[in-house]
mmCIF file of C-alpha atoms and ligand atoms in Angstrom:
data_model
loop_
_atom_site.group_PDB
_atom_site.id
_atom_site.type_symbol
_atom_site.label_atom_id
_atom_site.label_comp_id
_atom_site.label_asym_id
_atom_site.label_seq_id
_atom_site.Cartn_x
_atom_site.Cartn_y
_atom_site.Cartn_z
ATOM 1 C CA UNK A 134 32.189 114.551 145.160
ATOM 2 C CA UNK A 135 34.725 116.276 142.941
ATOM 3 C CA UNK A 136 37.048 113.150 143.459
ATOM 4 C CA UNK A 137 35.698 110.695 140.894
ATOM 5 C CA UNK A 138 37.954 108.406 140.054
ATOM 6 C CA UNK A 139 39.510 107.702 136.064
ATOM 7 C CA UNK A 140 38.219 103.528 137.366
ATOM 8 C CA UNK A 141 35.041 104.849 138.257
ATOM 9 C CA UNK A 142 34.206 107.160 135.399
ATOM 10 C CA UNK A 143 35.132 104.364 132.510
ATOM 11 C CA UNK A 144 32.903 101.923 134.227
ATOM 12 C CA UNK A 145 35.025 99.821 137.164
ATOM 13 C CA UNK A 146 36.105 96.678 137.146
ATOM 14 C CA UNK A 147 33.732 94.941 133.715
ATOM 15 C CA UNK A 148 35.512 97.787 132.029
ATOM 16 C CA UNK A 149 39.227 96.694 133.309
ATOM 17 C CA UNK A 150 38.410 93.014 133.325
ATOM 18 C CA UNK A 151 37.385 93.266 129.666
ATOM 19 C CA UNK A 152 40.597 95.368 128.361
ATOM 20 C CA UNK A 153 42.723 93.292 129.968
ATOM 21 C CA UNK A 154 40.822 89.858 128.500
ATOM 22 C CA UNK A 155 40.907 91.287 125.003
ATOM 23 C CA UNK A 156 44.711 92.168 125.610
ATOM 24 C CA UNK A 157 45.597 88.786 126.475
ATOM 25 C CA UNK A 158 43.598 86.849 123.766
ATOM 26 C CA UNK A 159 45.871 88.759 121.262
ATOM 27 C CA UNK A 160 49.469 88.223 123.650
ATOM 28 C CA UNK A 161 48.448 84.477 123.612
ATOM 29 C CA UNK A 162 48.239 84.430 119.690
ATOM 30 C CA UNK A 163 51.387 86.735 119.087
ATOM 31 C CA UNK A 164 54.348 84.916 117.915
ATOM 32 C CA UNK A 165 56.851 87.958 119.480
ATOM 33 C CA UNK A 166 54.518 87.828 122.996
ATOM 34 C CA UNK A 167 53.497 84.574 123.937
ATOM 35 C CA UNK A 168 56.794 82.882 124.718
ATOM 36 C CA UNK A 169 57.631 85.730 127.047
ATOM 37 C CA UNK A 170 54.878 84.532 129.061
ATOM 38 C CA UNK A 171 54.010 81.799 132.008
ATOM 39 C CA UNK A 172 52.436 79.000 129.504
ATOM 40 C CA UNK A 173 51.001 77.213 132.805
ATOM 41 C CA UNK A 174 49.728 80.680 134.461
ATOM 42 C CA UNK A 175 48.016 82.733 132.106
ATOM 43 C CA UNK A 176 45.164 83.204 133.955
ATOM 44 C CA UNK A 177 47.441 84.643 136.832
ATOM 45 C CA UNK A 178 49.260 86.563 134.032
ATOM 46 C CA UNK A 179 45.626 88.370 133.590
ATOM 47 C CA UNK A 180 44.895 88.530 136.886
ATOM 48 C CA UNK A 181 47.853 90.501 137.847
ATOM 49 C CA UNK A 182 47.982 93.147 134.959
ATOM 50 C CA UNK A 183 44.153 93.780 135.522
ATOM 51 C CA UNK A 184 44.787 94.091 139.362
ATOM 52 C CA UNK A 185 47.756 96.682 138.556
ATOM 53 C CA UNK A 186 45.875 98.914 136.287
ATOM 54 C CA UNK A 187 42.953 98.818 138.448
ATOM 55 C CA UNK A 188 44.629 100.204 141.109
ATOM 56 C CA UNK A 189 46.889 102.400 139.042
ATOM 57 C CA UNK A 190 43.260 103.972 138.041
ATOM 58 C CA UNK A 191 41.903 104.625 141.405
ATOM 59 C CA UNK A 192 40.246 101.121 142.062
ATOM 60 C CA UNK A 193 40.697 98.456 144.400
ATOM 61 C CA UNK A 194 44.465 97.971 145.740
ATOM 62 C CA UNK A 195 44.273 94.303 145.602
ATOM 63 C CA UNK A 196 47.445 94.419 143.622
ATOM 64 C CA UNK A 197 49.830 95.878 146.338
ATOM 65 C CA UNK A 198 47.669 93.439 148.857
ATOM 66 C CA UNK A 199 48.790 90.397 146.872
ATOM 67 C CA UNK A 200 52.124 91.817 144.582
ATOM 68 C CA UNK A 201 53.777 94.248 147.373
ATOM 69 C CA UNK A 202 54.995 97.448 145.497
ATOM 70 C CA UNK A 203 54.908 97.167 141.698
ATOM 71 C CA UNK A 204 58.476 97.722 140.921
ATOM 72 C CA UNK A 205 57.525 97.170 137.229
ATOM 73 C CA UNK A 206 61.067 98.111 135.502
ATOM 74 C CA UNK A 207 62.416 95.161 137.754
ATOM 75 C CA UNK A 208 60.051 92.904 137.239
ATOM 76 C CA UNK A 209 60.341 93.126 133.305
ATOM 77 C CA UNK A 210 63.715 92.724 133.312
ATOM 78 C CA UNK A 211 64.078 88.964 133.051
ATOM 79 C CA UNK A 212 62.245 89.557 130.224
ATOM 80 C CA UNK A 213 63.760 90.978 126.945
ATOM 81 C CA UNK A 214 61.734 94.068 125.668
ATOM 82 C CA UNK A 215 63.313 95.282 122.699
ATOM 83 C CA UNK A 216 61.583 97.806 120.097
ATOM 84 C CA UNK A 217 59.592 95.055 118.580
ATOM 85 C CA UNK A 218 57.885 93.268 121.699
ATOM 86 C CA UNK A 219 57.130 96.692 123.199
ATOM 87 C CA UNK A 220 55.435 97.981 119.603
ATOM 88 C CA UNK A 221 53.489 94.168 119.920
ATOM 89 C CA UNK A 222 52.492 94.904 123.562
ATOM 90 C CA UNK A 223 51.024 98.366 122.143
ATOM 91 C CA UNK A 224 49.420 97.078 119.289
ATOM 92 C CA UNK A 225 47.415 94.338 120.978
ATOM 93 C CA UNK A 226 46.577 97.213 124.018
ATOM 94 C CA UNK A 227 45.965 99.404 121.032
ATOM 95 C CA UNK A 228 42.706 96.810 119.809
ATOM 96 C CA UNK A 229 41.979 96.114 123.322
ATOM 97 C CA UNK A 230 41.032 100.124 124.021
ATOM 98 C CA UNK A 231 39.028 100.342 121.268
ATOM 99 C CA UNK A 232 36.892 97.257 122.169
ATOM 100 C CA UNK A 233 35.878 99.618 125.239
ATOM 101 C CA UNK A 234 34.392 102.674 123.553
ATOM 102 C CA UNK A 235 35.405 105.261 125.413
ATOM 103 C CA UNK A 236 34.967 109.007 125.373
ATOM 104 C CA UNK A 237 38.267 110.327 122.770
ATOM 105 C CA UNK A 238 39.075 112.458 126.548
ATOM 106 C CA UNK A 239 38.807 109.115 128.386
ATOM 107 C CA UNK A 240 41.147 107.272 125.544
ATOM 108 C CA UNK A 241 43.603 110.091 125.520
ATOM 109 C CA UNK A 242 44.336 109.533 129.095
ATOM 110 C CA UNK A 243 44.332 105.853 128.840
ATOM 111 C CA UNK A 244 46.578 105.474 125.845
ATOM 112 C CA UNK A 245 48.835 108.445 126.881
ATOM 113 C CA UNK A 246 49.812 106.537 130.031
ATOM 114 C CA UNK A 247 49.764 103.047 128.667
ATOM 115 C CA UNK A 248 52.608 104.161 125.537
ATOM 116 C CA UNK A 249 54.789 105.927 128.010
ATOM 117 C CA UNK A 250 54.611 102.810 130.759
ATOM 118 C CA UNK A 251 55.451 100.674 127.327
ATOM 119 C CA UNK A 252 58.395 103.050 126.400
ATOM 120 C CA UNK A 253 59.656 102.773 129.777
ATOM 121 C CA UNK A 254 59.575 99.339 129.859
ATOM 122 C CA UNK A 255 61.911 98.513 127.188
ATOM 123 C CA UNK A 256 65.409 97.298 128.324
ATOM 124 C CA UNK A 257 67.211 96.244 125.059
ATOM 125 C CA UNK A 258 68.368 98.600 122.755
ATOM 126 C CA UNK A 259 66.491 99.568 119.339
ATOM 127 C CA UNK A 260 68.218 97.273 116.780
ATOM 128 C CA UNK A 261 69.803 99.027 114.170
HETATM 129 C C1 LIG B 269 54.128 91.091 133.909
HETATM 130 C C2 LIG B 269 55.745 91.428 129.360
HETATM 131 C C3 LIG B 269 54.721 96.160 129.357
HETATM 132 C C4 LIG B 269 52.479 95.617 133.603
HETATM 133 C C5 LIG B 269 54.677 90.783 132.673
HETATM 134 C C6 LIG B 269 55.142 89.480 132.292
HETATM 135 C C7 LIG B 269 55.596 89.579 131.024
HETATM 136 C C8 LIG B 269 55.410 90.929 130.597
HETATM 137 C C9 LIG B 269 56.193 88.463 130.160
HETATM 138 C C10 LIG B 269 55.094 88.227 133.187
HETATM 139 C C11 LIG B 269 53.675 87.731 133.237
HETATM 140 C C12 LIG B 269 53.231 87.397 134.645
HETATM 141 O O1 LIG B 269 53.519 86.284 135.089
HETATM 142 O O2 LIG B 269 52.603 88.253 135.301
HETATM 143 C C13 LIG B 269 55.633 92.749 128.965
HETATM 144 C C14 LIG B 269 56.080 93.271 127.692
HETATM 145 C C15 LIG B 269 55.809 94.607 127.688
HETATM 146 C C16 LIG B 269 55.175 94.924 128.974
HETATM 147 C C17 LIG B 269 56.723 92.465 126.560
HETATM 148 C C18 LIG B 269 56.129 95.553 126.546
HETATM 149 C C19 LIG B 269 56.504 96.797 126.710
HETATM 150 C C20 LIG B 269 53.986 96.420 130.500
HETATM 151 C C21 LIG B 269 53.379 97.681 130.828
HETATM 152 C C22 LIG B 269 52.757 97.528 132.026
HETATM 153 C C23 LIG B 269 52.957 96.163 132.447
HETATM 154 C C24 LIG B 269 53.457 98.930 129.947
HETATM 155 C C25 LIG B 269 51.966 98.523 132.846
HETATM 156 C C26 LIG B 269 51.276 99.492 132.317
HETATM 157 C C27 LIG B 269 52.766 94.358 134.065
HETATM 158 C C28 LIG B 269 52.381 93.862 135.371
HETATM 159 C C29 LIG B 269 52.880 92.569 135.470
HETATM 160 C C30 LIG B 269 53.544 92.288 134.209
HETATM 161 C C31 LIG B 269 51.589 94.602 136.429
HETATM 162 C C32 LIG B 269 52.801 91.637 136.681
HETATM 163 C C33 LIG B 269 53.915 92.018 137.667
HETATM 164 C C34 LIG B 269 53.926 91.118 138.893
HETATM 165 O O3 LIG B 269 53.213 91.432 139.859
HETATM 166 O O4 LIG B 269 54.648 90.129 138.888
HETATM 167 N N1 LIG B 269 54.847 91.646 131.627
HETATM 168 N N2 LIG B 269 55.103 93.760 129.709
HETATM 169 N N3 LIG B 269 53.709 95.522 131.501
HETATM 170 N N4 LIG B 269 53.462 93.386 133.397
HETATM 171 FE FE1 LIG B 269 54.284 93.570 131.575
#
């Protein structure tokens, strides 16, 4: 079984389902963040970040089932993702990893992906 999944080896879906809950009780407290957000669907807001990074991982595709392909660049662009909301995106993702003690190989691999998605996501220039 040399296929073991990155989901699988940090602990499945309690693992995901707690980053993403400790992510989202900082974004709902973040004067940058929370506007961006659906006030009335937070709990879908959750839902479908968990969902993609689960499946991103190796885990259920329940995502694509429900979302289609994740076109994530498109889907951020109503939104306006400057320098400052992606470094408040990182920072509350930042606290949320560490709540999950993983092994420094297992948070290296997290966090490398999760700062380049963030980079990639910005769509308005760094101010001056
Ligand atoms: C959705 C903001 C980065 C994955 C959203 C939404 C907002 C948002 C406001 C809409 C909430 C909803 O109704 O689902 C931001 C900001 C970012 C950022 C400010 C800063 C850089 C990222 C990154 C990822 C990601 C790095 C992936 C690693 C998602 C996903 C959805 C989403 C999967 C739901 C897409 C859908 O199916 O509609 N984001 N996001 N976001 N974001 Fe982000």
């Amino acid at each position: 079984p040399s296929a073991r999944t990155f989901y699988a080896e940090v602990g499945g879906a309690p693992t995901f389902h707690a980053l993403v809950a400790h992510f989202y009780a900082g974004v709902r407290t973040d004067p940058v963040l929370a506007p961006l957000y659906p006030q009335d669907d937070w709990d879908g807001a959750e839902e479908r970040l968990r969902g993609f990074l689960e499946q991103y991982w190796g885990g259920p595709t329940t995502y694509s089932e429900n979302r289609g392909h994740p076109r994530l660049r498109m889907r951020h662009a109503p939104f306006a993702i400057g320098a400052a909301e992606r470094d408040a995106w990182l920072h509350h993702m930042r606290a949320a990893v560490d709540s999950l003690g993983l092994t420094p190989e297992q948070d290296a691999t997290l966090w490398g992906y999760l700062t380049m998605a963030a980079h990639s996501m910005q769509n308005r220039p760094d101010g001056p």
